[in-house]
Structures are given as structure tokens and as C-alpha cells.
């Protein structure tokens, strides 16, 4: 496995434990539900893990886009980073389901195949009312919404307003969450799902390949659509959905403060505001501690970012996407909790080397050949 650059080692030190926490959450409910119920009542470990991921994405994704300065390269990089493993995991899930070793969502069979494919391949299924093939894919829908918003802000040259965006999203989450506790995009709205998913895809393609005013309109439309999908389509409700986006932009605010673009007191104020608006978003005693500890864990790793982390921790971070996406497929075949992890980690290493790493190298070559600056 390639060595992790020291400047990014702290991010991998966050990703690895976060992925294992989500895997532990699902595995413990499967294998030791009595014991885990007591833990989950105090802190939702799965929520802790995904919010660590969200803050990491918020920190690194805008930085990656701005470093490249190329929207086309960004979308190509994201496609090669996520889709190869995602498609392989979906294929494996369908294969396991055929032999009775994996349970698919019951709603998949009630929706047209084209709708299911569009929702899952665009990774927007959670916001389109389409069942996911693998349940943990729900977080990818919010990642995609964040990408669309980030690209939209970048193209219209408002990227540095991430602190204000985070606060605005957090403050809007409370009233909108009270008014919209459930998704308005229903589970049977096939035509609407196709139209919205297709519109998001068109916005991405046009933003990547067009120029000038057309690119700006497409990027802005994609960002507005992403925000609308989170407000109207979040299965978990608008309050939680908007807090997820706000937490990502709070991570961006930390990056801005580190680079000297905003004051540290502004960044801290943003994080505190998001947490204050988010801790009551879910009526679950384990929710608020998970959010608070996710932010604390992020800042602890950030404070140690110039130090070298143990290789085993950073290597787990490198394969974290494989660990996260594949662990639900092992729950039924595994006989117990220890064996579950003994299989999961080697499987993650295998899929990283066979699928993720080659696809990322291919994506970098493709992006380099097709590089086009955004300023047109």
C-alpha cells in the first residue's frame, strides 16, 4: 500500500476509525443486540462515524477542487474514486441476494428497474425516494449534494463563503425541520425521481464540459437542485438533512481558518452554531453525544495533524471506503463478531488494491488528459 502523505495522514486517521465504528454499529446490532442496545442508548456509534466522515469531506473536498481549479477534473476524479467500487459492491450484493446471503430492501422490487439504476448509480437515491441496494449508501446521497453545492459556489466564485453557508443551513434546519419532518418526494414518484436524477446528471455533465455562462448556469442549477433535494427529499427529514450539509461546510470553515482566509474564532463559531442547531434534530438520546464527540474527535486529530500517526491507523483510513461499503454484505455470512472483522479488513485491502487504487490511477490520467481550467 502506498504511504500516506504526512499532511493528509490525520485525515486517514479519522477515516479508519469512522469506518470501523459504522461497521461495529451494524455488526453489534446483528451479533450482540442485547449488549449493544445499552451502548446505543448513550451514544450512537454509527452516527458518530458518519459525522466524522462528513466533517472530513467538508474539509478536503473544497480544498481538492480549489487546488485543481478544474471542475471537469474534479468530477472525473469523483467518478473514478466512487463508482468502480460502488458498482462492484452492488453487483456482489445482488449476487449474494440471489443465493439468500443478503437481504435487499423490499421496495426495490416495487420500483421500475430504470428508476432503481438511476437512483443508485447517481448516488442520489436517498433524496429521490428510491431504495438503496446497500443500506449504507444513504450517506453518499448527502456527499453528492455537497459536491453539487461546492461546485456551484466555486463556479460562481462564492466558494469562500462556506462559513456563512454553514450557519445559514444550520439556522434554516430548525424551522424547516419542524415544517418538513418527512420527505415530500414519495417512494412511488417514479417520474419525478427520473426527472430530478436526470437533471442532476445533466447539471454535472454540462458544468464539466461547457464553458462561460452555460457552465455557470448549470453549476448554479446543480447547487440549487441539491439543496432542494435535501430539503424536500431527505428520508430522515429536513432538519437532519440540512445539519449534515451544515456539518460538511463547518469542516470547510476549519480549512478556511487553517489557510488564513477567515479568523479562527469565526470557524469555531460556525461549528458551535451547527452543533447547537443540530443536537435536537433527532429524538434519540444517542444522537447529540454522537454529534458532539464527532466534532471533538475531528478537532483532536486536526490538532495533531503535523504528527506522524501509526501506519496501521492511516492504512485503515486508505481502505475506509471499502470497509464502509462492503461491511453490510458480510453480516449474514459471518457467524460472529470477531470473525466478521477478521474477514472485513482483508476484504477491504483486497478491493482497495484490485478496484479502488487502479481506478483512481486511471481517473488521474483521464483528468490530466482532459484538464480544462474553470475560468472561462
Coordinates of C-alpha atoms in Angstrom, one line a residue:
X1 CA 0.0 0.0 0.0
X2 CA 1.3 3.4 -0.9
X3 CA 2.4 5.6 2.0
X4 CA 0.0 8.3 3.1
X5 CA 1.4 11.8 2.7
X6 CA 2.1 13.3 6.2
X7 CA -0.1 16.3 5.5
X8 CA -3.1 14.1 5.0
X9 CA -2.3 11.4 7.5
X10 CA -4.5 12.9 10.1
X11 CA -7.5 12.7 7.7
X12 CA -6.9 9.0 7.2
X13 CA -6.5 8.6 11.0
X14 CA -10.1 9.9 11.1
X15 CA -11.5 7.9 8.3
X16 CA -10.3 4.5 9.5
X17 CA -11.9 4.6 13.0
X18 CA -15.0 6.2 11.5
X19 CA -15.5 3.3 9.0
X20 CA -14.9 0.7 11.7
X21 CA -17.3 2.5 14.0
X22 CA -20.1 2.2 11.4
X23 CA -19.2 -1.4 10.8
X24 CA -19.2 -2.1 14.5
X25 CA -22.6 -0.4 14.9
X26 CA -24.3 -2.7 12.4
X27 CA -22.4 -5.8 13.4
X28 CA -23.0 -5.4 17.1
X29 CA -26.8 -5.0 16.5
X30 CA -26.6 -8.2 14.5
X31 CA -24.4 -10.3 16.8
X32 CA -24.8 -8.9 20.3
X33 CA -28.0 -6.8 20.2
X34 CA -28.6 -7.0 24.0
X35 CA -25.3 -5.6 24.9
X36 CA -25.2 -3.0 22.1
X37 CA -28.6 -1.7 23.0
X38 CA -27.2 -0.3 26.2
X39 CA -24.3 1.4 24.3
X40 CA -26.5 2.8 21.6
X41 CA -28.8 4.4 24.2
X42 CA -25.9 6.5 25.3
X43 CA -24.1 7.3 22.1
X44 CA -25.0 6.3 18.5
X45 CA -21.6 5.0 17.4
X46 CA -22.8 4.7 13.7
X47 CA -23.9 8.4 13.7
X48 CA -20.6 9.3 15.3
X49 CA -18.7 7.6 12.4
X50 CA -20.7 9.1 9.6
X51 CA -20.4 12.6 11.0
X52 CA -16.7 12.2 11.3
X53 CA -16.8 11.3 7.6
X54 CA -18.9 14.3 6.8
X55 CA -16.6 16.7 8.5
X56 CA -13.6 15.2 6.7
X57 CA -15.4 15.6 3.4
X58 CA -16.2 19.2 4.2
X59 CA -12.5 19.9 5.0
X60 CA -10.9 18.1 2.0
X61 CA -13.4 18.3 -0.9
X62 CA -13.4 22.1 -1.5
X63 CA -9.7 22.1 -0.9
X64 CA -9.2 19.5 -3.6
X65 CA -11.5 21.3 -6.1
X66 CA -9.7 24.6 -5.5
X67 CA -6.3 23.1 -5.7
X68 CA -7.1 21.7 -9.1
X69 CA -9.0 24.7 -10.3
X70 CA -10.7 22.5 -12.8
X71 CA -14.4 21.4 -12.4
X72 CA -14.0 18.7 -15.1
X73 CA -11.1 17.1 -13.4
X74 CA -13.0 17.2 -10.1
X75 CA -16.0 15.3 -11.4
X76 CA -13.8 12.8 -13.3
X77 CA -11.8 12.2 -10.1
X78 CA -15.0 11.7 -8.0
X79 CA -16.4 9.3 -10.6
X80 CA -13.3 7.1 -10.7
X81 CA -13.0 7.4 -6.9
X82 CA -16.5 6.2 -6.1
X83 CA -18.2 4.4 -8.9
X84 CA -15.9 1.4 -9.6
X85 CA -16.1 0.1 -6.0
X86 CA -19.8 1.1 -5.7
X87 CA -20.7 -0.8 -8.9
X88 CA -18.7 -3.8 -7.8
X89 CA -20.3 -3.8 -4.3
X90 CA -23.8 -3.5 -5.9
X91 CA -23.1 -6.5 -8.2
X92 CA -21.8 -8.5 -5.2
X93 CA -24.9 -7.5 -3.2
X94 CA -27.2 -8.7 -5.9
X95 CA -25.2 -12.0 -6.3
X96 CA -25.4 -12.6 -2.5
X97 CA -29.1 -11.8 -2.6
X98 CA -29.6 -14.5 -5.3
X99 CA -28.2 -17.2 -3.0
X100 CA -30.0 -15.9 0.1
X101 CA -27.0 -14.4 1.8
X102 CA -28.0 -10.8 1.7
X103 CA -31.4 -9.1 2.2
X104 CA -32.3 -6.5 -0.4
X105 CA -34.7 -3.6 0.5
X106 CA -38.3 -4.9 -0.1
X107 CA -39.1 -1.7 -2.0
X108 CA -36.6 -2.4 -4.8
X109 CA -38.9 -4.9 -6.4
X110 CA -41.7 -2.5 -6.5
X111 CA -39.9 0.2 -8.5
X112 CA -39.0 0.2 -12.2
X113 CA -35.5 -1.1 -12.8
X114 CA -34.6 2.1 -14.7
X115 CA -35.5 4.2 -11.6
X116 CA -33.6 2.0 -9.3
X117 CA -30.5 2.1 -11.5
X118 CA -30.6 5.8 -12.0
X119 CA -31.1 6.5 -8.3
X120 CA -28.3 4.2 -7.2
X121 CA -25.7 5.0 -9.9
X122 CA -26.1 8.7 -9.4
X123 CA -25.9 8.0 -5.6
X124 CA -28.9 10.3 -5.1
X125 CA -31.3 7.5 -4.2
X126 CA -31.8 8.7 -0.6
X127 CA -33.0 12.1 -1.8
X128 CA -35.1 10.7 -4.7
X129 CA -37.2 8.3 -2.6
X130 CA -35.5 5.3 -4.3
X131 CA -34.4 2.3 -2.1
X132 CA -30.6 1.7 -1.9
X133 CA -29.2 -1.6 -2.9
X134 CA -26.9 -1.4 0.1
X135 CA -28.3 0.5 3.1
X136 CA -25.1 2.5 4.0
X137 CA -25.3 4.2 0.6
X138 CA -27.6 6.8 2.1
X139 CA -24.6 8.9 3.1
X140 CA -23.4 9.1 -0.5
X141 CA -26.5 11.0 -1.4
X142 CA -25.5 13.8 1.0
X143 CA -22.0 13.6 -0.3
X144 CA -23.3 14.2 -3.8
X145 CA -25.5 17.0 -2.7
X146 CA -22.4 18.6 -1.0
X147 CA -20.4 18.1 -4.2
X148 CA -23.0 19.9 -6.3
X149 CA -23.3 22.8 -3.8
X150 CA -19.5 23.1 -3.6
X151 CA -19.1 23.1 -7.4
X152 CA -21.9 25.6 -7.7
X153 CA -20.3 28.0 -5.2
X154 CA -16.9 27.5 -6.8
X155 CA -18.0 28.3 -10.4
X156 CA -19.9 31.4 -9.4
X157 CA -16.9 32.5 -7.3
X158 CA -18.6 32.3 -3.9
X159 CA -16.6 29.4 -2.5
X160 CA -15.1 31.3 0.3
X161 CA -18.5 32.0 1.8
X162 CA -18.6 28.5 3.2
X163 CA -18.7 29.7 6.8
X164 CA -21.8 31.8 6.0
X165 CA -23.4 28.9 4.1
X166 CA -22.8 26.6 7.1
X167 CA -24.5 29.0 9.5
X168 CA -27.4 29.6 7.1
X169 CA -28.0 25.9 6.6
X170 CA -27.9 25.3 10.4
X171 CA -30.3 28.1 11.2
X172 CA -32.7 27.1 8.4
X173 CA -32.6 23.5 9.5
X174 CA -34.7 24.1 12.7
X175 CA -37.8 25.7 11.2
X176 CA -37.7 23.7 8.0
X177 CA -37.2 20.5 10.0
X178 CA -40.3 21.3 12.1
X179 CA -42.3 22.1 9.0
X180 CA -41.0 19.2 6.9
X181 CA -40.4 16.2 9.3
X182 CA -40.7 13.8 6.4
X183 CA -39.7 13.6 2.8
X184 CA -42.1 15.2 0.3
X185 CA -40.6 13.2 -2.6
X186 CA -42.5 10.0 -2.1
X187 CA -41.5 6.4 -2.6
X188 CA -43.7 5.9 -5.6
X189 CA -42.9 9.1 -7.5
X190 CA -41.1 7.3 -10.4
X191 CA -41.4 10.1 -13.0
X192 CA -40.3 12.7 -10.5
X193 CA -37.3 10.6 -9.4
X194 CA -36.2 10.2 -13.1
X195 CA -36.6 13.9 -13.8
X196 CA -34.7 15.1 -10.7
X197 CA -32.0 12.5 -11.0
X198 CA -31.6 13.2 -14.7
X199 CA -31.5 16.9 -14.1
X200 CA -28.7 16.4 -11.6
X201 CA -26.8 14.3 -14.0
X202 CA -27.2 16.9 -16.8
X203 CA -26.0 19.7 -14.5
X204 CA -22.9 17.7 -13.7
X205 CA -22.1 16.9 -17.4
X206 CA -22.8 20.5 -18.6
X207 CA -20.8 22.0 -15.8
X208 CA -17.9 19.7 -16.6
X209 CA -17.9 20.2 -20.4
X210 CA -19.4 23.5 -21.2
X211 CA -17.9 26.9 -20.6
X212 CA -18.8 30.5 -19.9
X213 CA -22.3 31.4 -19.0
X214 CA -23.6 27.9 -19.8
X215 CA -21.3 26.4 -17.2
X216 CA -22.2 29.0 -14.6
X217 CA -25.9 28.4 -15.1
X218 CA -25.5 24.6 -15.0
X219 CA -23.4 24.7 -11.8
X220 CA -25.7 27.1 -10.1
X221 CA -28.7 25.0 -11.1
X222 CA -27.0 21.9 -9.8
X223 CA -26.4 23.5 -6.4
X224 CA -30.0 24.8 -6.1
X225 CA -31.3 21.3 -7.1
X226 CA -29.0 19.7 -4.5
X227 CA -30.3 22.0 -1.8
X228 CA -33.9 21.4 -2.8
X229 CA -33.4 17.6 -2.8
X230 CA -32.1 17.7 0.8
X231 CA -34.9 19.9 2.0
X232 CA -37.7 18.0 0.2
X233 CA -36.3 14.5 -0.3
X234 CA -34.4 13.7 2.9
X235 CA -35.9 10.4 4.3
X236 CA -34.5 11.4 7.7
X237 CA -36.3 14.8 7.5
X238 CA -35.1 18.3 6.5
X239 CA -33.7 19.1 9.9
X240 CA -31.2 16.2 10.0
X241 CA -30.5 16.5 6.2
X242 CA -29.6 20.2 6.4
X243 CA -27.5 19.6 9.6
X244 CA -25.5 17.1 7.6
X245 CA -24.7 19.7 4.9
X246 CA -24.0 22.3 7.6
X247 CA -21.5 20.0 9.3
X248 CA -19.7 19.5 6.0
X249 CA -19.5 23.2 5.4
X250 CA -18.3 23.6 9.0
X251 CA -15.4 21.3 8.1
X252 CA -14.8 23.6 5.1
X253 CA -14.7 26.6 7.5
X254 CA -11.9 24.8 9.5
X255 CA -9.9 24.6 6.3
X256 CA -10.5 28.3 5.6
X257 CA -9.3 29.2 9.0
X258 CA -6.2 27.0 8.6
X259 CA -5.4 28.8 5.4
X260 CA -5.9 32.2 6.9
X261 CA -8.9 33.0 4.8
X262 CA -11.2 33.5 7.9
X263 CA -10.5 34.0 11.6
X264 CA -10.3 31.0 13.9
X265 CA -13.0 32.5 16.1
X266 CA -15.3 32.6 13.1
X267 CA -14.6 28.9 12.3
X268 CA -15.2 27.9 15.9
X269 CA -18.4 30.0 16.0
X270 CA -19.6 28.2 12.9
X271 CA -19.0 24.7 14.4
X272 CA -20.7 25.7 17.6
X273 CA -23.7 27.1 15.8
X274 CA -24.1 24.0 13.7
X275 CA -23.9 21.8 16.7
X276 CA -26.3 23.9 18.7
X277 CA -28.9 23.7 15.9
X278 CA -28.2 20.0 15.3
X279 CA -28.3 18.4 18.7
X280 CA -32.1 18.4 18.9
X281 CA -32.6 17.3 15.3
X282 CA -33.4 13.7 16.3
X283 CA -35.3 12.5 19.3
X284 CA -32.7 9.9 20.3
X285 CA -30.5 10.0 23.4
X286 CA -27.5 8.7 21.4
X287 CA -27.8 11.4 18.7
X288 CA -26.5 14.6 20.5
X289 CA -23.4 12.8 22.1
X290 CA -22.5 11.4 18.7
X291 CA -22.5 14.8 17.0
X292 CA -20.5 16.4 19.8
X293 CA -18.0 13.6 20.0
X294 CA -17.6 13.6 16.2
X295 CA -16.6 17.3 16.2
X296 CA -14.3 16.7 19.2
X297 CA -12.6 13.8 17.5
X298 CA -12.2 15.8 14.3
X299 CA -10.5 18.7 16.2
X300 CA -8.3 16.4 18.2
X301 CA -6.9 14.8 15.0
X302 CA -6.6 18.3 13.5
X303 CA -4.6 19.5 16.5
X304 CA -2.2 16.6 15.9
X305 CA -2.1 17.0 12.1
X306 CA 1.6 17.7 12.0
X307 CA 2.5 14.5 13.9
X308 CA 3.0 11.0 12.4
X309 CA 0.2 8.6 13.0
X310 CA 0.7 4.8 13.3
X311 CA 0.7 3.2 9.9
X312 CA -2.0 0.8 10.8
X313 CA -4.4 3.7 11.5
X314 CA -3.6 5.6 8.3
X315 CA -3.8 2.4 6.2
X316 CA -7.2 1.7 7.6
X317 CA -8.1 5.2 6.5
X318 CA -6.9 4.5 3.0
X319 CA -9.2 1.5 2.7
X320 CA -12.1 3.1 4.7
X321 CA -14.4 3.3 1.7
X322 CA -14.1 -0.4 1.1
X323 CA -14.7 -1.1 4.8
X324 CA -17.7 1.2 4.8
X325 CA -19.4 0.0 1.7
X326 CA -18.7 -3.8 2.0
X327 CA -19.3 -4.5 5.6
X328 CA -23.2 -4.9 5.3
X329 CA -22.5 -7.7 2.8
X330 CA -20.7 -9.7 5.5
X331 CA -23.3 -9.5 8.2
X332 CA -25.3 -12.6 7.2
X333 CA -22.4 -14.8 6.1
X334 CA -20.4 -14.1 9.2
X335 CA -21.0 -16.4 12.2
X336 CA -19.9 -14.0 14.9
X337 CA -18.5 -10.5 15.6
X338 CA -14.7 -11.4 15.7
X339 CA -14.8 -13.4 12.5
X340 CA -16.8 -10.5 10.9
X341 CA -13.8 -8.1 11.4
X342 CA -11.2 -10.8 10.6
X343 CA -12.8 -11.1 7.1
X344 CA -13.8 -7.4 6.6
X345 CA -10.3 -5.9 6.9
X346 CA -8.6 -8.3 4.4
X347 CA -11.5 -7.9 2.1
X348 CA -11.1 -4.2 2.3
X349 CA -7.4 -4.5 1.5
X350 CA -8.2 -6.7 -1.5
X351 CA -10.8 -4.5 -3.0
X352 CA -8.7 -1.4 -2.5
X353 CA -5.8 -2.9 -4.4
X354 CA -7.9 -4.6 -7.1
X355 CA -10.5 -1.9 -7.7
X356 CA -10.0 1.4 -5.8
X357 CA -6.3 2.1 -6.4
X358 CA -6.3 1.1 -10.2
X359 CA -9.5 3.2 -10.8
X360 CA -8.0 6.2 -9.0
X361 CA -4.8 6.0 -11.1
X362 CA -7.0 5.7 -14.3
X363 CA -9.0 8.7 -13.1
X364 CA -5.9 10.8 -12.6
X365 CA -4.7 10.0 -16.1
X366 CA -8.1 10.8 -17.6
X367 CA -8.3 14.1 -15.7
X368 CA -4.8 15.1 -16.8
X369 CA -5.7 14.5 -20.4
X370 CA -8.9 16.4 -20.3
X371 CA -7.9 19.2 -18.0
X372 CA -9.7 22.5 -18.7
X373 CA -9.5 25.5 -16.3
X374 CA -12.8 26.7 -14.9
X375 CA -12.2 30.4 -15.5
X376 CA -13.9 30.9 -18.9

